[in-house]
Amino acid sequence: MWFSQVVKSLFLVVLLGGTLTQVGCFSFNYPEFQNENSSQLIRSKYSYIVMNAIQVTPDLSKDSIENYSGRAFYWKPFRLWSRSKNLTTANFNTTFVLNISPRTTPGGEGLSFILAADATLPQNSEGQWLGIVNASTNGSPEANVVAVEFDTRKSYPEDIDNNHVGLDVNTIYSEPQVSLTNLSVNLSSGSDIKATVQYDGKNMTVYVASKLVFSLPFNLSHYLPEEVFVGFSASTSNNTELNCIRSWEFYGSDIDDGDDDLELLWLWITVSAAVLVLSGIFFYLYWQRKQALFAEDPYPGLEDQIKGSSTAPQKFLLKGLRKATGNFNHKNKLGKGGFGTVYKGLLANKEVAVKRISKNSSQGKQEFIAEVTTIGSLHHKNLVRLIGWCYERRELLLVYEFMPNGSLDKFIFGDEKLGMEEPTLTWEKRHIIIHGVAEALDYLHNGCEKTVLHRDVKASNIMLDSEFNARLGDFGLARTIQQRGKTHHSTIEVAGTPGYMAPETFLISRATVETDVYSFGVLVLEVLCGRKPGNQIELTDYNNSIVHWLWELHSKGRILDAVDSRLNKEFDEEGMSCMLVLALACCHPNPHQRPSMKTVLQVLTGEAPPPLVPTERPAFVWPVMPPSFKGDSGYSFSKSQLSPFTELSGR
Ligand SMILES: *[C@@H]1O[C@H](CO)[C@@H](O)[C@H](O)[C@H]1NC(C)=O
Ligand SMILES: *[C@@H]1O[C@H](CO)[C@@H](O)[C@H](O)[C@H]1NC(C)=O
Ligand SMILES: *[C@@H]1O[C@H](CO)[C@@H](O)[C@H](O)[C@H]1NC(C)=O
Ligand SMILES: *[C@@H]1O[C@H](CO)[C@@H](O)[C@H](O)[C@H]1NC(C)=O
Ligand SMILES: *[C@@H]1O[C@H](CO)[C@@H](O)[C@H](O)[C@H]1NC(C)=O
Ligand SMILES: *[C@@H]1O[C@H](CO)[C@@H](O)[C@H](O)[C@H]1NC(C)=O
Ligand SMILES: *[C@@H]1O[C@H](CO)[C@@H](O)[C@H](O)[C@H]1NC(C)=O
Ligand SMILES: *[C@@H]1O[C@H](CO)[C@@H](O)[C@H](O)[C@H]1NC(C)=O
Ligand SMILES: *[C@@H]1O[C@H](CO)[C@@H](O)[C@H](O)[C@H]1NC(C)=O
Ligand SMILES: *[C@@H]1O[C@H](CO)[C@@H](O)[C@H](O)[C@H]1NC(C)=O
């Protein structure tokens, strides 16, 4: 599980942090010095890089180079030894090329390779002091300095000559000191002289011009702190010279920082604390997620119910549907409704439409199950095919075959949002569409094992395939509207879409085969007239509907005036008025007077004559009278006299 893996790796990091210490080396190499390297050196005031060399004491650009001292160190201190646990000592091996050019005869005073606790140049360290110590620190352990001096002047009696190398420990009085004259080396010759200083932790060895000068047991830890600066110092006096370092390489072991135990401990504590806090946060988030995912499954048992149905289509994984729709990218959005959003997707190279039911949609568990289990068993060329479903992480998703031409409404009413003008559907196309919807409804009402009610037949639920064949979709997705207000029906929830609902819907508060027929009638009127059905939220508004308008025209014998002007009168007048009258018959206020879908189909195919429709719109009477009046049937009518049906959902 990802969570435990994260924790494991975090602890691994802590463990490593606790056991690993730096093992590496401290080294650098300057084959020559360039101005850019200045920043890598800690230099005293008059030390600088000139002519590709460090001039430890001033060069000739100054008026006088008398009585100067100078120091130049590498910027980073070198760890010489470590007090911790086992005492360890570093070793180093450094080689440099020095050049001393006397400006007086003899020149003076000298240059030194120096290891110092303090990088700052001591005051008054010119002359004989070589920038190593001054009169007051000379010989004092507080000087904390060890130097290999290259002395060019015998400035006091202890100096053996004016051309020697010596080891200076906190003092300018060297022990030992070796004359270079016997090695045929002249420090004051003005030529480049290579010198090497090696320290292996036990012996200090110095070579000049590749000749051994001295090698002696020496313990730097005795005299120096754990960290020192490495570099050069030099001085002039009345006798002057240029003290240059032309190149410098340094290889030092970088010893265990173990003595920083406290520091490490603090580091370890800090890291551990951070890990603990992070783990805490991770765990909290994980816990929250788990809670959100499993604790409050809003639709418990949904999956079992669907799987229990033998006709359920394929179940998809949320991951797969996310991938198919580009993580529900808005670019793939096909449409949006009260139920949620429909996205175009690509599953196994096949275009699909994925409906993502919004979490606050009124479509609940029952509708979802109804849609999945009912449509899964339906197969008709005029029905949108449901390919699969998904219920994961509180997401309800339905996968349909993709309809390239979208829904019918935008062809009849135009897409208001986009202001797009779809091509006008010809009379023939409209006829085919209406015929297709009629076939689909007939199949639902009469063709399947059980009668299925669609309950929400409307233009936006009719999809058009690539050949403009109608495909009825959106099963069980009826939007519910709450009837609020005056009437005693105020608490009844009615499914359907205003304008498409038969007048009795509000009274019986349930769908019937006849209410589907009514919706179909409204749809046909819309398709033929290119008009919206009008508002019909309340019974009184019913008068404003397209049905009322049509009946008015019908009573005046001018029913063809209603036909969509965009058709330019290019239609078969007889067929058109037949279909309009058929639609009016479907919208008869008395449900018993409406034709069945079977009859509708027969009229559409010319097998039966159009039904007779009264010229005056009959009043809506309640309770409705069955065609053959057999006395007041009261409330039993809905069971005994209306067509038997199976409700689609559990309502
Ligand atoms: C010194 O400076 C030069 C030029 O910027 C640079 O290439 C070189 O790497 C530097 N030397 C060191 C040891 O950093
Ligand atoms: C250099 O120091 C010596 C001795 O302290 C002194 O006599 C001499 O005047 C100084 N020279 C300069 C230029 O300051
Ligand atoms: C420390 O030194 C002792 C003896 O010199 C040795 O036995 C031990 O292994 C050393 N420990 C470490 C951590 O180097
Ligand atoms: C010191 O450095 C030089 C030059 O890199 C190398 O030849 C020599 O072997 C080194 N000596 C030691 C003891 O590391
Ligand atoms: C020697 O140098 C130290 C540190 O720079 C300084 O405090 C001290 O006064 C100097 N002594 C003399 C005699 O100049
Ligand atoms: C230098 O060599 C000479 C003889 O060649 C000898 O007398 C003198 O002591 C040597 N000096 C040193 C400092 O070793
Ligand atoms: C070293 O060289 C300088 C300059 O060439 C010269 O004046 C001096 O005498 C030489 N010293 C020795 C000891 O040879
Ligand atoms: C260190 O010095 C001692 C004593 O002079 C000598 O015996 C030993 O060989 C030297 N070791 C090295 C590595 O130079
Ligand atoms: C160097 O000196 C320290 C004490 O200052 C001592 O513990 C260490 O063993 C010495 N190292 C050698 C190689 O003698
Ligand atoms: C340095 O030179 C000046 C004269 O220029 C002289 O008075 C002084 O004594 C000299 N100092 C030393 C230490 O040689």
Tab-separated table of N, CA and C in Angstrom, residues 30 66 93 116 143 212 278 289 299 335 337 382 392 400 449 459 465 471 486 515 528 530-531 534 608 612 624 628:
chain	number	residue	atom	x	y	z
A	30	TYR	N	44.585	24.517	-8.393
A	30	TYR	CA	44.698	25.739	-9.191
A	30	TYR	C	45.979	25.635	-10.021
A	66	GLU	N	57.987	47.876	1.099
A	66	GLU	CA	58.687	47.627	2.365
A	66	GLU	C	57.692	47.382	3.492
A	93	ASN	N	48.351	16.307	1.271
A	93	ASN	CA	49.468	16.279	0.337
A	93	ASN	C	49.270	17.493	-0.552
A	116	ALA	N	46.570	27.570	9.940
A	116	ALA	CA	46.287	28.475	11.044
A	116	ALA	C	44.845	28.363	11.499
A	143	ALA	N	48.892	31.131	19.531
A	143	ALA	CA	49.084	31.504	18.129
A	143	ALA	C	48.386	30.502	17.211
A	212	LEU	N	64.053	15.781	-1.108
A	212	LEU	CA	63.584	15.696	0.271
A	212	LEU	C	64.327	16.712	1.123
A	278	LEU	N	5.172	14.440	9.452
A	278	LEU	CA	4.719	14.096	8.098
A	278	LEU	C	3.867	12.831	8.117
A	289	ARG	N	-9.518	10.087	3.953
A	289	ARG	CA	-9.897	9.551	2.657
A	289	ARG	C	-10.711	8.280	2.838
A	299	TYR	N	-24.856	5.008	-1.147
A	299	TYR	CA	-25.774	4.051	-1.754
A	299	TYR	C	-25.363	2.628	-1.392
A	335	GLY	N	-22.720	17.781	-22.840
A	335	GLY	CA	-23.934	18.452	-22.395
A	335	GLY	C	-24.057	18.398	-20.895
A	337	GLY	N	-27.057	18.576	-17.666
A	337	GLY	CA	-28.467	18.607	-17.299
A	337	GLY	C	-28.600	18.610	-15.804
A	382	ASN	N	-34.033	1.929	-32.102
A	382	ASN	CA	-34.353	3.314	-31.794
A	382	ASN	C	-34.163	3.672	-30.322
A	392	GLU	N	-18.175	4.059	-7.982
A	392	GLU	CA	-16.931	4.006	-7.246
A	392	GLU	C	-16.732	5.356	-6.604
A	400	TYR	N	-22.753	5.241	-22.459
A	400	TYR	CA	-23.656	4.980	-23.581
A	400	TYR	C	-22.866	4.972	-24.875
A	449	GLU	N	-40.964	-7.768	-22.450
A	449	GLU	CA	-41.567	-8.657	-21.469
A	449	GLU	C	-42.537	-7.905	-20.564
A	459	ALA	N	-37.693	16.392	-26.479
A	459	ALA	CA	-36.742	16.557	-27.578
A	459	ALA	C	-35.301	16.365	-27.130
A	465	ASP	N	-28.449	9.537	-34.388
A	465	ASP	CA	-27.218	8.866	-34.788
A	465	ASP	C	-26.707	9.498	-36.084
A	471	ARG	N	-32.981	8.079	-31.593
A	471	ARG	CA	-32.673	7.078	-30.569
A	471	ARG	C	-33.158	7.644	-29.252
A	486	LYS	N	-50.492	26.250	-3.595
A	486	LYS	CA	-51.931	26.275	-3.273
A	486	LYS	C	-52.615	24.925	-3.150
A	515	THR	N	-49.588	8.767	-20.249
A	515	THR	CA	-48.805	9.989	-20.069
A	515	THR	C	-47.608	9.992	-21.025
A	528	LEU	N	-42.825	19.245	-35.640
A	528	LEU	CA	-43.465	19.725	-36.867
A	528	LEU	C	-43.582	21.249	-36.887
A	530	GLY	N	-41.626	23.352	-34.909
A	530	GLY	CA	-40.395	24.046	-34.570
A	530	GLY	C	-40.586	25.000	-33.407
A	531	ARG	N	-41.372	24.592	-32.460
A	531	ARG	CA	-41.717	25.470	-31.348
A	531	ARG	C	-41.546	24.755	-30.033
A	534	GLY	N	-43.934	25.241	-24.455
A	534	GLY	CA	-44.577	26.241	-23.606
A	534	GLY	C	-44.537	25.822	-22.164
A	608	ALA	N	-53.608	2.670	-40.872
A	608	ALA	CA	-54.881	3.052	-40.247
A	608	ALA	C	-55.125	4.535	-40.518
A	612	LEU	N	-60.088	10.426	-35.158
A	612	LEU	CA	-60.944	11.614	-35.198
A	612	LEU	C	-60.670	12.455	-33.972
A	624	VAL	N	-61.479	11.190	-14.841
A	624	VAL	CA	-61.689	10.984	-16.273
A	624	VAL	C	-62.769	9.938	-16.511
A	628	SER	N	-66.350	3.943	-22.594
A	628	SER	CA	-67.679	3.350	-22.399
A	628	SER	C	-68.031	3.541	-20.940
